């Protein structure tokens, strides 16, 4: 199937309230242009250098979502144009995003990444670390960031039961945090879960942002 057809098919299948982040990492600007011409506006990238070079050559109404592991020393390169940073996994990073956002006079939207997978290698706060940070209220002193919800990656497994369990646990945490720490916030409303292999389960468990790459663009060549 062509990139344009995949974009249309996936977008048509998504329920109201769920948005597609087309994960274009490792694919050229031309592939993004094909998706753009089919109406797609939100794209996800996982490398700072790659996202900034694509931003420079592609239409300015694209919403760029950073979905990778962001190093603090690289925040400055994307602060002026990024629409949403999905993978915030430390207070230190949140503070740096706040600092760089202030410099460019913006409020930068962020999601807190929670580690829900069995693999050790995936990034993110544990539930406890995340609650500790919010309990300390330090984030409320950062006026140039907006915490818009949570992001996570499920275990890399074919076991649907396991994946569903991880997603539904995350949804519980999301509901709890929303009630305890963000009840006055209009921004805290996003749950970024679901990739090519598991987005249908993620939607059933409450996803509002699905991050789909290979199902649209084909396999990546690293
Ligand atoms: C690469 C990536 C995706 C997309 O994965 P696919 O399996 O190609 O859909 C989604 N989320 C994150 C965080 C990624 O790094």
Short mmCIF file of C-alpha atoms and ligand atoms in Angstrom, two decimals:
data_model
loop_
_atom_site.label_atom_id
_atom_site.label_comp_id
_atom_site.label_asym_id
_atom_site.label_seq_id
_atom_site.Cartn_x
_atom_site.Cartn_y
_atom_site.Cartn_z
CA UNK A 1 0.00 0.00 0.00
CA UNK A 2 1.22 3.54 -0.72
CA UNK A 3 2.11 5.93 2.08
CA UNK A 4 -0.89 8.12 1.18
CA UNK A 5 -3.29 5.15 1.27
CA UNK A 6 -1.95 3.97 4.64
CA UNK A 7 -2.38 7.47 6.10
CA UNK A 8 -5.99 7.64 4.89
CA UNK A 9 -6.80 4.12 6.01
CA UNK A 10 -5.40 4.57 9.52
CA UNK A 11 -6.92 8.02 10.00
CA UNK A 12 -10.33 6.72 8.88
CA UNK A 13 -10.13 3.85 11.35
CA UNK A 14 -9.31 5.98 14.42
CA UNK A 15 -12.16 6.77 16.80
CA UNK A 16 -12.93 10.40 17.70
CA UNK A 17 -10.45 11.72 20.21
CA UNK A 18 -7.52 9.63 18.96
CA UNK A 19 -4.88 11.35 16.85
CA UNK A 20 -2.24 9.80 14.61
CA UNK A 21 1.41 10.69 15.07
CA UNK A 22 3.04 9.46 11.86
CA UNK A 23 6.48 8.28 12.96
CA UNK A 24 8.76 9.30 10.11
CA UNK A 25 12.14 8.63 11.73
CA UNK A 26 14.77 7.26 9.33
CA UNK A 27 12.52 8.04 6.33
CA UNK A 28 13.36 10.90 3.96
CA UNK A 29 11.53 14.23 3.69
CA UNK A 30 9.98 13.00 0.46
CA UNK A 31 8.12 10.23 2.30
CA UNK A 32 6.81 12.82 4.77
CA UNK A 33 5.65 14.97 1.86
CA UNK A 34 3.59 12.06 0.52
CA UNK A 35 1.89 11.65 3.90
CA UNK A 36 1.43 15.42 4.14
CA UNK A 37 -0.26 15.51 0.76
CA UNK A 38 -2.68 12.86 2.04
CA UNK A 39 -3.64 15.26 4.83
CA UNK A 40 -1.33 14.17 7.66
CA UNK A 41 0.04 17.05 9.79
CA UNK A 42 1.51 15.42 12.92
CA UNK A 43 4.88 13.71 12.54
CA UNK A 44 7.06 12.01 15.13
CA UNK A 45 10.86 11.98 15.11
CA UNK A 46 13.33 10.48 17.55
CA UNK A 47 16.60 12.26 16.70
CA UNK A 48 17.16 15.98 17.21
CA UNK A 49 19.38 16.50 14.17
CA UNK A 50 17.01 14.61 11.91
CA UNK A 51 13.96 16.51 13.15
CA UNK A 52 15.57 19.94 12.73
CA UNK A 53 16.76 19.24 9.19
CA UNK A 54 13.31 17.99 8.18
CA UNK A 55 11.66 20.98 9.89
CA UNK A 56 13.79 23.30 7.77
CA UNK A 57 12.77 21.85 4.40
CA UNK A 58 9.13 20.86 5.01
CA UNK A 59 5.89 22.91 5.27
CA UNK A 60 5.60 25.05 8.37
CA UNK A 61 2.13 23.86 9.35
CA UNK A 62 3.53 20.44 10.31
CA UNK A 63 3.34 19.67 14.03
CA UNK A 64 6.62 18.07 15.06
CA UNK A 65 6.45 15.64 17.96
CA UNK A 66 9.69 14.52 19.55
CA UNK A 67 9.22 10.88 20.59
CA UNK A 68 12.79 9.75 21.32
CA UNK A 69 15.06 10.00 24.32
CA UNK A 70 15.94 13.69 24.59
CA UNK A 71 19.30 14.71 26.00
CA UNK A 72 19.27 17.92 28.03
CA UNK A 73 22.06 19.47 25.96
CA UNK A 74 19.95 19.17 22.79
CA UNK A 75 16.71 20.75 23.99
CA UNK A 76 17.89 24.13 22.71
CA UNK A 77 17.81 22.95 19.08
CA UNK A 78 14.10 22.09 19.08
CA UNK A 79 12.56 24.42 21.70
CA UNK A 80 11.53 27.04 19.15
CA UNK A 81 9.36 24.78 17.00
CA UNK A 82 8.55 21.43 18.66
CA UNK A 83 4.80 20.88 19.26
CA UNK A 84 4.99 18.13 21.85
CA UNK A 85 7.86 16.32 23.60
CA UNK A 86 6.63 12.80 24.43
CA UNK A 87 9.54 11.32 26.33
CA UNK A 88 10.25 13.50 29.36
CA UNK A 89 11.77 11.16 31.91
CA UNK A 90 13.43 13.36 34.54
CA UNK A 91 12.89 16.59 36.43
CA UNK A 92 16.26 17.76 35.14
CA UNK A 93 15.02 17.48 31.56
CA UNK A 94 11.76 19.23 32.41
CA UNK A 95 13.75 22.10 33.95
CA UNK A 96 15.93 22.42 30.87
CA UNK A 97 12.88 22.44 28.57
CA UNK A 98 11.42 25.20 30.73
CA UNK A 99 14.63 27.21 30.48
CA UNK A 100 14.93 26.89 26.71
CA UNK A 101 11.20 27.57 26.22
CA UNK A 102 11.52 30.79 28.19
CA UNK A 103 14.44 31.88 25.99
CA UNK A 104 12.33 31.57 22.86
CA UNK A 105 9.19 32.96 24.50
CA UNK A 106 7.05 29.83 24.19
CA UNK A 107 5.26 27.38 26.40
CA UNK A 108 6.42 23.88 25.40
CA UNK A 109 4.03 20.95 25.79
CA UNK A 110 5.42 17.78 27.36
CA UNK A 111 4.35 14.25 28.25
CA UNK A 112 5.91 12.36 31.13
CA UNK A 113 7.27 9.00 30.00
CA UNK A 114 6.45 6.09 32.28
CA UNK A 115 8.36 2.82 32.19
CA UNK A 116 5.77 0.04 31.87
CA UNK A 117 7.65 -2.60 29.85
CA UNK A 118 9.45 -5.64 31.14
CA UNK A 119 12.66 -4.74 29.30
CA UNK A 120 15.20 -2.82 31.36
CA UNK A 121 16.36 -0.84 28.37
CA UNK A 122 13.35 1.40 27.89
CA UNK A 123 13.43 4.88 29.39
CA UNK A 124 10.95 6.51 31.70
CA UNK A 125 9.92 7.26 35.25
CA UNK A 126 8.63 4.44 37.43
CA UNK A 127 5.16 5.24 38.80
CA UNK A 128 6.75 5.95 42.18
CA UNK A 129 9.35 8.35 40.76
CA UNK A 130 6.69 10.17 38.83
CA UNK A 131 4.40 10.52 41.85
CA UNK A 132 7.36 11.69 43.97
CA UNK A 133 8.14 14.43 41.48
CA UNK A 134 4.55 15.61 41.33
CA UNK A 135 4.17 15.37 45.11
CA UNK A 136 7.17 17.70 45.52
CA UNK A 137 5.33 20.26 43.40
CA UNK A 138 8.60 21.40 41.79
CA UNK A 139 7.05 21.22 38.34
CA UNK A 140 4.52 23.89 39.32
CA UNK A 141 7.36 26.41 39.44
CA UNK A 142 8.12 25.84 35.77
CA UNK A 143 5.99 28.38 33.91
CA UNK A 144 7.15 27.67 30.39
CA UNK A 145 6.15 24.03 30.17
CA UNK A 146 2.74 22.43 30.07
CA UNK A 147 2.41 18.81 31.23
CA UNK A 148 -0.18 17.37 28.86
CA UNK A 149 -0.27 13.74 29.96
CA UNK A 150 1.69 10.49 29.86
CA UNK A 151 3.57 8.44 27.28
CA UNK A 152 4.76 4.83 27.38
CA UNK A 153 5.94 1.88 25.33
CA UNK A 154 4.67 -1.62 26.04
CA UNK A 155 6.94 -4.68 26.15
CA UNK A 156 8.16 -5.96 22.84
CA UNK A 157 6.09 -9.14 22.88
CA UNK A 158 3.33 -10.86 20.92
CA UNK A 159 1.47 -11.58 24.15
CA UNK A 160 -1.67 -9.47 23.89
CA UNK A 161 -2.57 -10.16 27.51
CA UNK A 162 0.74 -8.71 28.69
CA UNK A 163 0.48 -5.63 26.46
CA UNK A 164 -3.09 -4.96 27.56
CA UNK A 165 -2.11 -5.31 31.20
CA UNK A 166 0.68 -2.75 30.79
CA UNK A 167 -1.57 -0.27 28.99
CA UNK A 168 -4.44 -0.60 31.42
CA UNK A 169 -2.07 -0.15 34.37
CA UNK A 170 -0.83 3.03 32.76
CA UNK A 171 -4.38 4.28 32.26
CA UNK A 172 -5.01 3.75 35.99
CA UNK A 173 -1.94 5.81 36.82
CA UNK A 174 -3.06 8.48 34.35
CA UNK A 175 -6.51 8.72 35.96
CA UNK A 176 -4.98 8.88 39.41
CA UNK A 177 -2.48 11.62 38.51
CA UNK A 178 -5.14 13.60 36.71
CA UNK A 179 -7.35 13.54 39.76
CA UNK A 180 -4.63 14.17 42.35
CA UNK A 181 -2.33 16.64 40.64
CA UNK A 182 -3.98 18.03 37.51
CA UNK A 183 -7.63 18.47 38.42
CA UNK A 184 -7.31 22.19 37.67
CA UNK A 185 -5.44 21.69 34.41
CA UNK A 186 -7.12 21.85 31.01
CA UNK A 187 -3.92 20.52 29.45
CA UNK A 188 -3.52 17.14 31.12
CA UNK A 189 -5.56 15.03 28.71
CA UNK A 190 -3.21 12.99 26.50
CA UNK A 191 -2.23 9.35 26.76
CA UNK A 192 0.41 8.53 24.14
CA UNK A 193 0.36 4.74 23.75
CA UNK A 194 0.26 2.40 20.78
CA UNK A 195 2.64 1.68 17.88
CA UNK A 196 2.21 -0.28 14.63
CA UNK A 197 1.93 -3.63 16.40
CA UNK A 198 -0.25 -2.70 19.37
CA UNK A 199 -2.19 0.48 18.65
CA UNK A 200 -5.56 -1.24 18.45
CA UNK A 201 -5.13 -2.53 21.99
CA UNK A 202 -3.87 0.89 23.08
CA UNK A 203 -7.00 2.57 21.73
CA UNK A 204 -9.19 0.15 23.65
CA UNK A 205 -7.24 1.04 26.78
CA UNK A 206 -7.66 4.79 26.38
CA UNK A 207 -4.97 6.07 24.02
CA UNK A 208 -5.41 9.59 22.62
CA UNK A 209 -2.19 9.61 20.54
CA UNK A 210 -1.00 6.60 18.57
CA UNK A 211 2.57 6.68 17.27
CA UNK A 212 2.68 4.63 14.07
CA UNK A 213 5.75 4.27 11.87
CA UNK A 214 6.42 1.05 9.98
CA UNK A 215 2.77 0.40 9.19
CA UNK A 216 2.78 3.64 7.19
CA UNK A 217 6.31 4.06 5.89
CA UNK A 218 7.52 0.46 5.76
CA UNK A 219 10.56 -0.92 7.51
CA UNK A 220 13.29 1.45 8.60
CA UNK A 221 16.87 1.08 7.42
CA UNK A 222 19.15 1.95 10.32
C1 LIG B 1 9.92 4.16 16.40
C2 LIG B 1 8.91 4.48 17.44
C3 LIG B 1 7.54 4.29 17.19
C4 LIG B 1 7.00 3.69 15.92
O1 LIG B 1 7.19 2.31 15.89
P1 LIG B 1 6.52 1.38 14.75
O2 LIG B 1 6.58 0.04 15.32
O3 LIG B 1 7.35 1.55 13.52
O4 LIG B 1 5.12 1.86 14.53
C5 LIG B 1 6.66 4.65 18.20
N1 LIG B 1 7.08 5.18 19.36
C6 LIG B 1 8.38 5.37 19.63
C7 LIG B 1 8.77 5.94 20.94
C8 LIG B 1 9.33 5.02 18.69
O5 LIG B 1 10.63 5.21 18.98
#
